[in-house]
């Protein structure tokens, strides 16, 4: 649907592009444009014309970046793929990267990161696959309630978990929803056609630059076969000879032990490993690979916390809160009704930084304590990531945001 304002602006645009570019014509264009803007502003006061354009065409160029949900496909009982049409200013992505999407829940905007599960597509749509975590605010909504037509806030793709094209022998180790960035890479490398996956032999003829002599093994861990996200795709990729998939199901093979990796992948030492899964698995892989001098790239969905400290009293937004040493400042403040800035909630996006004016906070990933002392540390305070910091004694965080 086109609004009058849409029509007016495109009419104005047509008139400008068809005129000759003398200085006088430029002046006329400007005054015509200014008059149209004034008329539009008067018609929509107190809204800005851009607000009205957003109402009718929220995905237009120049609007705040958003995406419209165009389809929701169930993957398993508790996981679904959400297909999105991004706004016109979407800049594209490299397979393996993630996006942050924002949805408003109970009047609060919640931002979460999700890996993209396709390469760039001809229809310009993007997709994410979400596993609903118990009690999860955003994942439960996306998996069980999101409907086609819903608009979500969107940020441009980010992340460095992407393939280095100098590597030819690859090992992917993925667990649960950790398959998502990897399936994005695999679907991009091996297009899925109506007649099945294009294996390396066919790909060589069609697009030698894509296959470039790749040799890929995927060790995928899941609780059970039915709970495996992208099970069909993984089987097709394996059956076509594109990749070798080695599934490991907890209910059949027992809980995976990284010490057995070399038995499953005898030429492990020749491969570069890309891994995505829970932090316990990634920590174990890091130690395993470091000991053997093997190359490893990882992507983590959730922060792994070290032992909690003592906790303390947090002063923020006019509130005084008693915190234990394991609760993040972000969670505690939100729980108390403070509107907090946030993003990934795991220490990567810097979307939650606030100044620590006084006292001490503890980084839950490393155990490091940051101390602000008035008169000694900068007047503006020390920047701390509230999503991974807990109180370590009394502390004051500067934040003027209202309380709900
Ligand atoms: C770079 C990146 C990429 C990601 N890609 C994906 C993806 O492709 N698919 C996907 O499903 N998720 C992905 N995530 C995780 C996602 O961003 C959310 O953390 C997850 O959906 C939970 O959000 P929530 O609002 O439902 O849970 P919250 O309301 O934030 O938390 C509810 C409870 O669940 C726990 N919890 C939070 N996250 C997880 C988790 N990942 N696993 C288990 N328990 C959790 C919390 O500690 C809390 O107790 C990614 C995260 C990052 C940082
Ligand atoms: S919310 Fe992303 S770093 Fe804290």
JSON list of N, CA, C and O in Angstrom, two decimals, residues 164-208:
[
{"chain": "A", "resi": 164, "resn": "UNK", "atom": "N", "xyz": [37.84, -19.16, 6.55]},
{"chain": "A", "resi": 164, "resn": "UNK", "atom": "CA", "xyz": [39.05, -18.61, 5.96]},
{"chain": "A", "resi": 164, "resn": "UNK", "atom": "C", "xyz": [39.30, -19.42, 4.70]},
{"chain": "A", "resi": 164, "resn": "UNK", "atom": "O", "xyz": [39.48, -20.64, 4.77]},
{"chain": "A", "resi": 165, "resn": "UNK", "atom": "N", "xyz": [39.28, -18.76, 3.55]},
{"chain": "A", "resi": 165, "resn": "UNK", "atom": "CA", "xyz": [39.31, -19.51, 2.29]},
{"chain": "A", "resi": 165, "resn": "UNK", "atom": "C", "xyz": [40.68, -20.11, 1.95]},
{"chain": "A", "resi": 165, "resn": "UNK", "atom": "O", "xyz": [40.83, -20.75, 0.91]},
{"chain": "A", "resi": 166, "resn": "UNK", "atom": "N", "xyz": [41.63, -19.95, 2.87]},
{"chain": "A", "resi": 166, "resn": "UNK", "atom": "CA", "xyz": [42.91, -20.62, 2.62]},
{"chain": "A", "resi": 166, "resn": "UNK", "atom": "C", "xyz": [42.89, -22.04, 3.20]},
{"chain": "A", "resi": 166, "resn": "UNK", "atom": "O", "xyz": [43.80, -22.82, 2.97]},
{"chain": "A", "resi": 167, "resn": "UNK", "atom": "N", "xyz": [41.85, -22.35, 4.00]},
{"chain": "A", "resi": 167, "resn": "UNK", "atom": "CA", "xyz": [41.77, -23.69, 4.60]},
{"chain": "A", "resi": 167, "resn": "UNK", "atom": "C", "xyz": [41.00, -24.63, 3.70]},
{"chain": "A", "resi": 167, "resn": "UNK", "atom": "O", "xyz": [39.92, -24.28, 3.22]},
{"chain": "A", "resi": 168, "resn": "UNK", "atom": "N", "xyz": [41.51, -25.81, 3.50]},
{"chain": "A", "resi": 168, "resn": "UNK", "atom": "CA", "xyz": [40.84, -26.77, 2.62]},
{"chain": "A", "resi": 168, "resn": "UNK", "atom": "C", "xyz": [40.34, -28.00, 3.37]},
{"chain": "A", "resi": 168, "resn": "UNK", "atom": "O", "xyz": [39.31, -28.56, 3.02]},
{"chain": "A", "resi": 169, "resn": "UNK", "atom": "N", "xyz": [41.08, -28.43, 4.37]},
{"chain": "A", "resi": 169, "resn": "UNK", "atom": "CA", "xyz": [40.63, -29.59, 5.15]},
{"chain": "A", "resi": 169, "resn": "UNK", "atom": "C", "xyz": [40.02, -29.05, 6.45]},
{"chain": "A", "resi": 169, "resn": "UNK", "atom": "O", "xyz": [40.73, -28.47, 7.30]},
{"chain": "A", "resi": 170, "resn": "UNK", "atom": "N", "xyz": [38.71, -29.23, 6.58]},
{"chain": "A", "resi": 170, "resn": "UNK", "atom": "CA", "xyz": [38.00, -28.60, 7.69]},
{"chain": "A", "resi": 170, "resn": "UNK", "atom": "C", "xyz": [37.32, -29.65, 8.57]},
{"chain": "A", "resi": 170, "resn": "UNK", "atom": "O", "xyz": [36.85, -30.67, 8.07]},
{"chain": "A", "resi": 171, "resn": "UNK", "atom": "N", "xyz": [37.23, -29.33, 9.86]},
{"chain": "A", "resi": 171, "resn": "UNK", "atom": "CA", "xyz": [36.42, -30.12, 10.77]},
{"chain": "A", "resi": 171, "resn": "UNK", "atom": "C", "xyz": [35.48, -29.16, 11.49]},
{"chain": "A", "resi": 171, "resn": "UNK", "atom": "O", "xyz": [35.92, -28.16, 12.06]},
{"chain": "A", "resi": 172, "resn": "UNK", "atom": "N", "xyz": [34.18, -29.44, 11.41]},
{"chain": "A", "resi": 172, "resn": "UNK", "atom": "CA", "xyz": [33.21, -28.69, 12.20]},
{"chain": "A", "resi": 172, "resn": "UNK", "atom": "C", "xyz": [32.80, -29.56, 13.37]},
{"chain": "A", "resi": 172, "resn": "UNK", "atom": "O", "xyz": [32.41, -30.72, 13.16]},
{"chain": "A", "resi": 173, "resn": "UNK", "atom": "N", "xyz": [32.86, -29.00, 14.57]},
{"chain": "A", "resi": 173, "resn": "UNK", "atom": "CA", "xyz": [32.31, -29.70, 15.74]},
{"chain": "A", "resi": 173, "resn": "UNK", "atom": "C", "xyz": [31.17, -28.83, 16.25]},
{"chain": "A", "resi": 173, "resn": "UNK", "atom": "O", "xyz": [31.39, -27.67, 16.63]},
{"chain": "A", "resi": 174, "resn": "UNK", "atom": "N", "xyz": [29.96, -29.37, 16.21]},
{"chain": "A", "resi": 174, "resn": "UNK", "atom": "CA", "xyz": [28.80, -28.56, 16.60]},
{"chain": "A", "resi": 174, "resn": "UNK", "atom": "C", "xyz": [27.95, -29.36, 17.58]},
{"chain": "A", "resi": 174, "resn": "UNK", "atom": "O", "xyz": [27.93, -30.59, 17.55]},
{"chain": "A", "resi": 175, "resn": "UNK", "atom": "N", "xyz": [27.24, -28.62, 18.43]},
{"chain": "A", "resi": 175, "resn": "UNK", "atom": "CA", "xyz": [26.36, -29.31, 19.39]},
{"chain": "A", "resi": 175, "resn": "UNK", "atom": "C", "xyz": [25.05, -28.55, 19.47]},
{"chain": "A", "resi": 175, "resn": "UNK", "atom": "O", "xyz": [25.04, -27.32, 19.58]},
{"chain": "A", "resi": 176, "resn": "UNK", "atom": "N", "xyz": [23.93, -29.29, 19.38]},
{"chain": "A", "resi": 176, "resn": "UNK", "atom": "CA", "xyz": [22.60, -28.68, 19.50]},
{"chain": "A", "resi": 176, "resn": "UNK", "atom": "C", "xyz": [22.40, -27.56, 18.50]},
{"chain": "A", "resi": 176, "resn": "UNK", "atom": "O", "xyz": [22.69, -27.69, 17.31]},
{"chain": "A", "resi": 177, "resn": "UNK", "atom": "N", "xyz": [21.93, -26.39, 19.03]},
{"chain": "A", "resi": 177, "resn": "UNK", "atom": "CA", "xyz": [21.68, -25.26, 18.13]},
{"chain": "A", "resi": 177, "resn": "UNK", "atom": "C", "xyz": [22.99, -24.65, 17.62]},
{"chain": "A", "resi": 177, "resn": "UNK", "atom": "O", "xyz": [22.96, -23.76, 16.77]},
{"chain": "A", "resi": 178, "resn": "UNK", "atom": "N", "xyz": [24.12, -25.15, 18.10]},
{"chain": "A", "resi": 178, "resn": "UNK", "atom": "CA", "xyz": [25.43, -24.70, 17.59]},
{"chain": "A", "resi": 178, "resn": "UNK", "atom": "C", "xyz": [25.66, -25.07, 16.13]},
{"chain": "A", "resi": 178, "resn": "UNK", "atom": "O", "xyz": [26.63, -24.63, 15.51]},
{"chain": "A", "resi": 179, "resn": "UNK", "atom": "N", "xyz": [24.75, -25.86, 15.56]},
{"chain": "A", "resi": 179, "resn": "UNK", "atom": "CA", "xyz": [24.85, -26.20, 14.14]},
{"chain": "A", "resi": 179, "resn": "UNK", "atom": "C", "xyz": [24.48, -24.98, 13.26]},
{"chain": "A", "resi": 179, "resn": "UNK", "atom": "O", "xyz": [24.82, -24.94, 12.08]},
{"chain": "A", "resi": 180, "resn": "UNK", "atom": "N", "xyz": [23.79, -23.99, 13.82]},
{"chain": "A", "resi": 180, "resn": "UNK", "atom": "CA", "xyz": [23.20, -22.92, 12.98]},
{"chain": "A", "resi": 180, "resn": "UNK", "atom": "C", "xyz": [24.22, -22.16, 12.11]},
{"chain": "A", "resi": 180, "resn": "UNK", "atom": "O", "xyz": [23.98, -22.04, 10.90]},
{"chain": "A", "resi": 181, "resn": "UNK", "atom": "N", "xyz": [25.32, -21.62, 12.67]},
{"chain": "A", "resi": 181, "resn": "UNK", "atom": "CA", "xyz": [26.22, -20.90, 11.77]},
{"chain": "A", "resi": 181, "resn": "UNK", "atom": "C", "xyz": [26.87, -21.82, 10.74]},
{"chain": "A", "resi": 181, "resn": "UNK", "atom": "O", "xyz": [27.15, -21.43, 9.60]},
{"chain": "A", "resi": 182, "resn": "UNK", "atom": "N", "xyz": [27.06, -23.10, 11.13]},
{"chain": "A", "resi": 182, "resn": "UNK", "atom": "CA", "xyz": [27.73, -24.05, 10.24]},
{"chain": "A", "resi": 182, "resn": "UNK", "atom": "C", "xyz": [26.82, -24.46, 9.09]},
{"chain": "A", "resi": 182, "resn": "UNK", "atom": "O", "xyz": [27.26, -24.56, 7.94]},
{"chain": "A", "resi": 183, "resn": "UNK", "atom": "N", "xyz": [25.52, -24.63, 9.37]},
{"chain": "A", "resi": 183, "resn": "UNK", "atom": "CA", "xyz": [24.62, -24.99, 8.27]},
{"chain": "A", "resi": 183, "resn": "UNK", "atom": "C", "xyz": [24.56, -23.81, 7.28]},
{"chain": "A", "resi": 183, "resn": "UNK", "atom": "O", "xyz": [24.45, -24.00, 6.07]},
{"chain": "A", "resi": 184, "resn": "UNK", "atom": "N", "xyz": [24.68, -22.59, 7.79]},
{"chain": "A", "resi": 184, "resn": "UNK", "atom": "CA", "xyz": [24.72, -21.42, 6.89]},
{"chain": "A", "resi": 184, "resn": "UNK", "atom": "C", "xyz": [25.90, -21.51, 5.94]},
{"chain": "A", "resi": 184, "resn": "UNK", "atom": "O", "xyz": [25.78, -21.27, 4.73]},
{"chain": "A", "resi": 185, "resn": "UNK", "atom": "N", "xyz": [27.06, -21.91, 6.48]},
{"chain": "A", "resi": 185, "resn": "UNK", "atom": "CA", "xyz": [28.26, -22.06, 5.62]},
{"chain": "A", "resi": 185, "resn": "UNK", "atom": "C", "xyz": [28.07, -23.20, 4.63]},
{"chain": "A", "resi": 185, "resn": "UNK", "atom": "O", "xyz": [28.39, -23.09, 3.45]},
{"chain": "A", "resi": 186, "resn": "UNK", "atom": "N", "xyz": [27.55, -24.35, 5.12]},
{"chain": "A", "resi": 186, "resn": "UNK", "atom": "CA", "xyz": [27.42, -25.54, 4.27]},
{"chain": "A", "resi": 186, "resn": "UNK", "atom": "C", "xyz": [26.39, -25.32, 3.16]},
{"chain": "A", "resi": 186, "resn": "UNK", "atom": "O", "xyz": [26.62, -25.68, 2.01]},
{"chain": "A", "resi": 187, "resn": "UNK", "atom": "N", "xyz": [25.26, -24.70, 3.49]},
{"chain": "A", "resi": 187, "resn": "UNK", "atom": "CA", "xyz": [24.24, -24.44, 2.45]},
{"chain": "A", "resi": 187, "resn": "UNK", "atom": "C", "xyz": [24.79, -23.48, 1.39]},
{"chain": "A", "resi": 187, "resn": "UNK", "atom": "O", "xyz": [24.39, -23.54, 0.24]},
{"chain": "A", "resi": 188, "resn": "UNK", "atom": "N", "xyz": [25.66, -22.59, 1.84]},
{"chain": "A", "resi": 188, "resn": "UNK", "atom": "CA", "xyz": [26.24, -21.65, 0.89]},
{"chain": "A", "resi": 188, "resn": "UNK", "atom": "C", "xyz": [27.24, -22.35, -0.04]},
{"chain": "A", "resi": 188, "resn": "UNK", "atom": "O", "xyz": [27.30, -22.09, -1.23]},
{"chain": "A", "resi": 189, "resn": "UNK", "atom": "N", "xyz": [28.01, -23.27, 0.54]},
{"chain": "A", "resi": 189, "resn": "UNK", "atom": "CA", "xyz": [29.01, -23.99, -0.26]},
{"chain": "A", "resi": 189, "resn": "UNK", "atom": "C", "xyz": [28.36, -25.01, -1.19]},
{"chain": "A", "resi": 189, "resn": "UNK", "atom": "O", "xyz": [28.79, -25.21, -2.31]},
{"chain": "A", "resi": 190, "resn": "UNK", "atom": "N", "xyz": [27.32, -25.68, -0.68]},
{"chain": "A", "resi": 190, "resn": "UNK", "atom": "CA", "xyz": [26.70, -26.78, -1.42]},
{"chain": "A", "resi": 190, "resn": "UNK", "atom": "C", "xyz": [25.23, -26.48, -1.64]},
{"chain": "A", "resi": 190, "resn": "UNK", "atom": "O", "xyz": [24.39, -26.84, -0.81]},
{"chain": "A", "resi": 191, "resn": "UNK", "atom": "N", "xyz": [24.90, -25.80, -2.75]},
{"chain": "A", "resi": 191, "resn": "UNK", "atom": "CA", "xyz": [23.51, -25.42, -2.95]},
{"chain": "A", "resi": 191, "resn": "UNK", "atom": "C", "xyz": [22.59, -26.63, -2.94]},
{"chain": "A", "resi": 191, "resn": "UNK", "atom": "O", "xyz": [22.94, -27.69, -3.46]},
{"chain": "A", "resi": 192, "resn": "UNK", "atom": "N", "xyz": [21.42, -26.47, -2.34]},
{"chain": "A", "resi": 192, "resn": "UNK", "atom": "CA", "xyz": [20.43, -27.54, -2.31]},
{"chain": "A", "resi": 192, "resn": "UNK", "atom": "C", "xyz": [19.50, -27.32, -3.51]},
{"chain": "A", "resi": 192, "resn": "UNK", "atom": "O", "xyz": [18.91, -26.26, -3.64]},
{"chain": "A", "resi": 193, "resn": "UNK", "atom": "N", "xyz": [19.43, -28.27, -4.40]},
{"chain": "A", "resi": 193, "resn": "UNK", "atom": "CA", "xyz": [18.56, -28.13, -5.57]},
{"chain": "A", "resi": 193, "resn": "UNK", "atom": "C", "xyz": [17.32, -28.99, -5.36]},
{"chain": "A", "resi": 193, "resn": "UNK", "atom": "O", "xyz": [17.24, -29.74, -4.38]},
{"chain": "A", "resi": 194, "resn": "UNK", "atom": "N", "xyz": [16.37, -28.90, -6.30]},
{"chain": "A", "resi": 194, "resn": "UNK", "atom": "CA", "xyz": [15.16, -29.72, -6.18]},
{"chain": "A", "resi": 194, "resn": "UNK", "atom": "C", "xyz": [15.51, -31.20, -6.17]},
{"chain": "A", "resi": 194, "resn": "UNK", "atom": "O", "xyz": [14.83, -32.02, -5.57]},
{"chain": "A", "resi": 195, "resn": "UNK", "atom": "N", "xyz": [16.58, -31.55, -6.88]},
{"chain": "A", "resi": 195, "resn": "UNK", "atom": "CA", "xyz": [16.94, -32.96, -6.97]},
{"chain": "A", "resi": 195, "resn": "UNK", "atom": "C", "xyz": [17.96, -33.36, -5.90]},
{"chain": "A", "resi": 195, "resn": "UNK", "atom": "O", "xyz": [18.55, -34.43, -5.97]},
{"chain": "A", "resi": 196, "resn": "UNK", "atom": "N", "xyz": [18.17, -32.53, -4.90]},
{"chain": "A", "resi": 196, "resn": "UNK", "atom": "CA", "xyz": [19.09, -32.89, -3.82]},
{"chain": "A", "resi": 196, "resn": "UNK", "atom": "C", "xyz": [20.26, -31.92, -3.75]},
{"chain": "A", "resi": 196, "resn": "UNK", "atom": "O", "xyz": [20.33, -30.93, -4.48]},
{"chain": "A", "resi": 197, "resn": "UNK", "atom": "N", "xyz": [21.19, -32.23, -2.85]},
{"chain": "A", "resi": 197, "resn": "UNK", "atom": "CA", "xyz": [22.36, -31.37, -2.67]},
{"chain": "A", "resi": 197, "resn": "UNK", "atom": "C", "xyz": [23.30, -31.52, -3.86]},
{"chain": "A", "resi": 197, "resn": "UNK", "atom": "O", "xyz": [23.46, -32.63, -4.37]},
{"chain": "A", "resi": 198, "resn": "UNK", "atom": "N", "xyz": [23.90, -30.45, -4.31]},
{"chain": "A", "resi": 198, "resn": "UNK", "atom": "CA", "xyz": [24.93, -30.56, -5.34]},
{"chain": "A", "resi": 198, "resn": "UNK", "atom": "C", "xyz": [26.22, -30.98, -4.67]},
{"chain": "A", "resi": 198, "resn": "UNK", "atom": "O", "xyz": [26.80, -30.22, -3.90]},
{"chain": "A", "resi": 199, "resn": "UNK", "atom": "N", "xyz": [26.65, -32.21, -4.91]},
{"chain": "A", "resi": 199, "resn": "UNK", "atom": "CA", "xyz": [27.88, -32.70, -4.30]},
{"chain": "A", "resi": 199, "resn": "UNK", "atom": "C", "xyz": [29.11, -32.09, -4.95]},
{"chain": "A", "resi": 199, "resn": "UNK", "atom": "O", "xyz": [29.00, -31.37, -5.93]},
{"chain": "A", "resi": 200, "resn": "UNK", "atom": "N", "xyz": [30.26, -32.42, -4.40]},
{"chain": "A", "resi": 200, "resn": "UNK", "atom": "CA", "xyz": [31.50, -31.81, -4.88]},
{"chain": "A", "resi": 200, "resn": "UNK", "atom": "C", "xyz": [31.74, -32.06, -6.36]},
{"chain": "A", "resi": 200, "resn": "UNK", "atom": "O", "xyz": [32.20, -31.18, -7.08]},
{"chain": "A", "resi": 201, "resn": "UNK", "atom": "N", "xyz": [31.43, -33.30, -6.87]},
{"chain": "A", "resi": 201, "resn": "UNK", "atom": "CA", "xyz": [31.71, -33.61, -8.27]},
{"chain": "A", "resi": 201, "resn": "UNK", "atom": "C", "xyz": [30.94, -32.67, -9.19]},
{"chain": "A", "resi": 201, "resn": "UNK", "atom": "O", "xyz": [31.49, -32.06, -10.10]},
{"chain": "A", "resi": 202, "resn": "UNK", "atom": "N", "xyz": [29.62, -32.47, -8.90]},
{"chain": "A", "resi": 202, "resn": "UNK", "atom": "CA", "xyz": [28.82, -31.59, -9.76]},
{"chain": "A", "resi": 202, "resn": "UNK", "atom": "C", "xyz": [29.22, -30.13, -9.54]},
{"chain": "A", "resi": 202, "resn": "UNK", "atom": "O", "xyz": [29.24, -29.32, -10.45]},
{"chain": "A", "resi": 203, "resn": "UNK", "atom": "N", "xyz": [29.51, -29.83, -8.30]},
{"chain": "A", "resi": 203, "resn": "UNK", "atom": "CA", "xyz": [29.87, -28.46, -7.97]},
{"chain": "A", "resi": 203, "resn": "UNK", "atom": "C", "xyz": [31.16, -28.06, -8.71]},
{"chain": "A", "resi": 203, "resn": "UNK", "atom": "O", "xyz": [31.30, -26.93, -9.17]},
{"chain": "A", "resi": 204, "resn": "UNK", "atom": "N", "xyz": [32.08, -29.01, -8.82]},
{"chain": "A", "resi": 204, "resn": "UNK", "atom": "CA", "xyz": [33.35, -28.75, -9.51]},
{"chain": "A", "resi": 204, "resn": "UNK", "atom": "C", "xyz": [33.08, -28.24, -10.92]},
{"chain": "A", "resi": 204, "resn": "UNK", "atom": "O", "xyz": [33.74, -27.32, -11.39]},
{"chain": "A", "resi": 205, "resn": "UNK", "atom": "N", "xyz": [32.08, -28.91, -11.61]},
{"chain": "A", "resi": 205, "resn": "UNK", "atom": "CA", "xyz": [31.78, -28.48, -12.98]},
{"chain": "A", "resi": 205, "resn": "UNK", "atom": "C", "xyz": [31.07, -27.14, -12.99]},
{"chain": "A", "resi": 205, "resn": "UNK", "atom": "O", "xyz": [31.33, -26.27, -13.81]},
{"chain": "A", "resi": 206, "resn": "UNK", "atom": "N", "xyz": [30.15, -26.95, -12.04]},
{"chain": "A", "resi": 206, "resn": "UNK", "atom": "CA", "xyz": [29.32, -25.74, -12.06]},
{"chain": "A", "resi": 206, "resn": "UNK", "atom": "C", "xyz": [30.06, -24.54, -11.48]},
{"chain": "A", "resi": 206, "resn": "UNK", "atom": "O", "xyz": [29.92, -23.42, -11.96]},
{"chain": "A", "resi": 207, "resn": "UNK", "atom": "N", "xyz": [30.78, -24.73, -10.42]},
{"chain": "A", "resi": 207, "resn": "UNK", "atom": "CA", "xyz": [31.37, -23.59, -9.74]},
{"chain": "A", "resi": 207, "resn": "UNK", "atom": "C", "xyz": [32.65, -24.02, -9.00]},
{"chain": "A", "resi": 207, "resn": "UNK", "atom": "O", "xyz": [32.65, -24.19, -7.79]},
{"chain": "A", "resi": 208, "resn": "UNK", "atom": "N", "xyz": [33.75, -24.20, -9.75]},
{"chain": "A", "resi": 208, "resn": "UNK", "atom": "CA", "xyz": [34.97, -24.71, -9.11]},
{"chain": "A", "resi": 208, "resn": "UNK", "atom": "C", "xyz": [35.44, -23.82, -7.96]},
{"chain": "A", "resi": 208, "resn": "UNK", "atom": "O", "xyz": [36.04, -24.29, -7.01]}
]
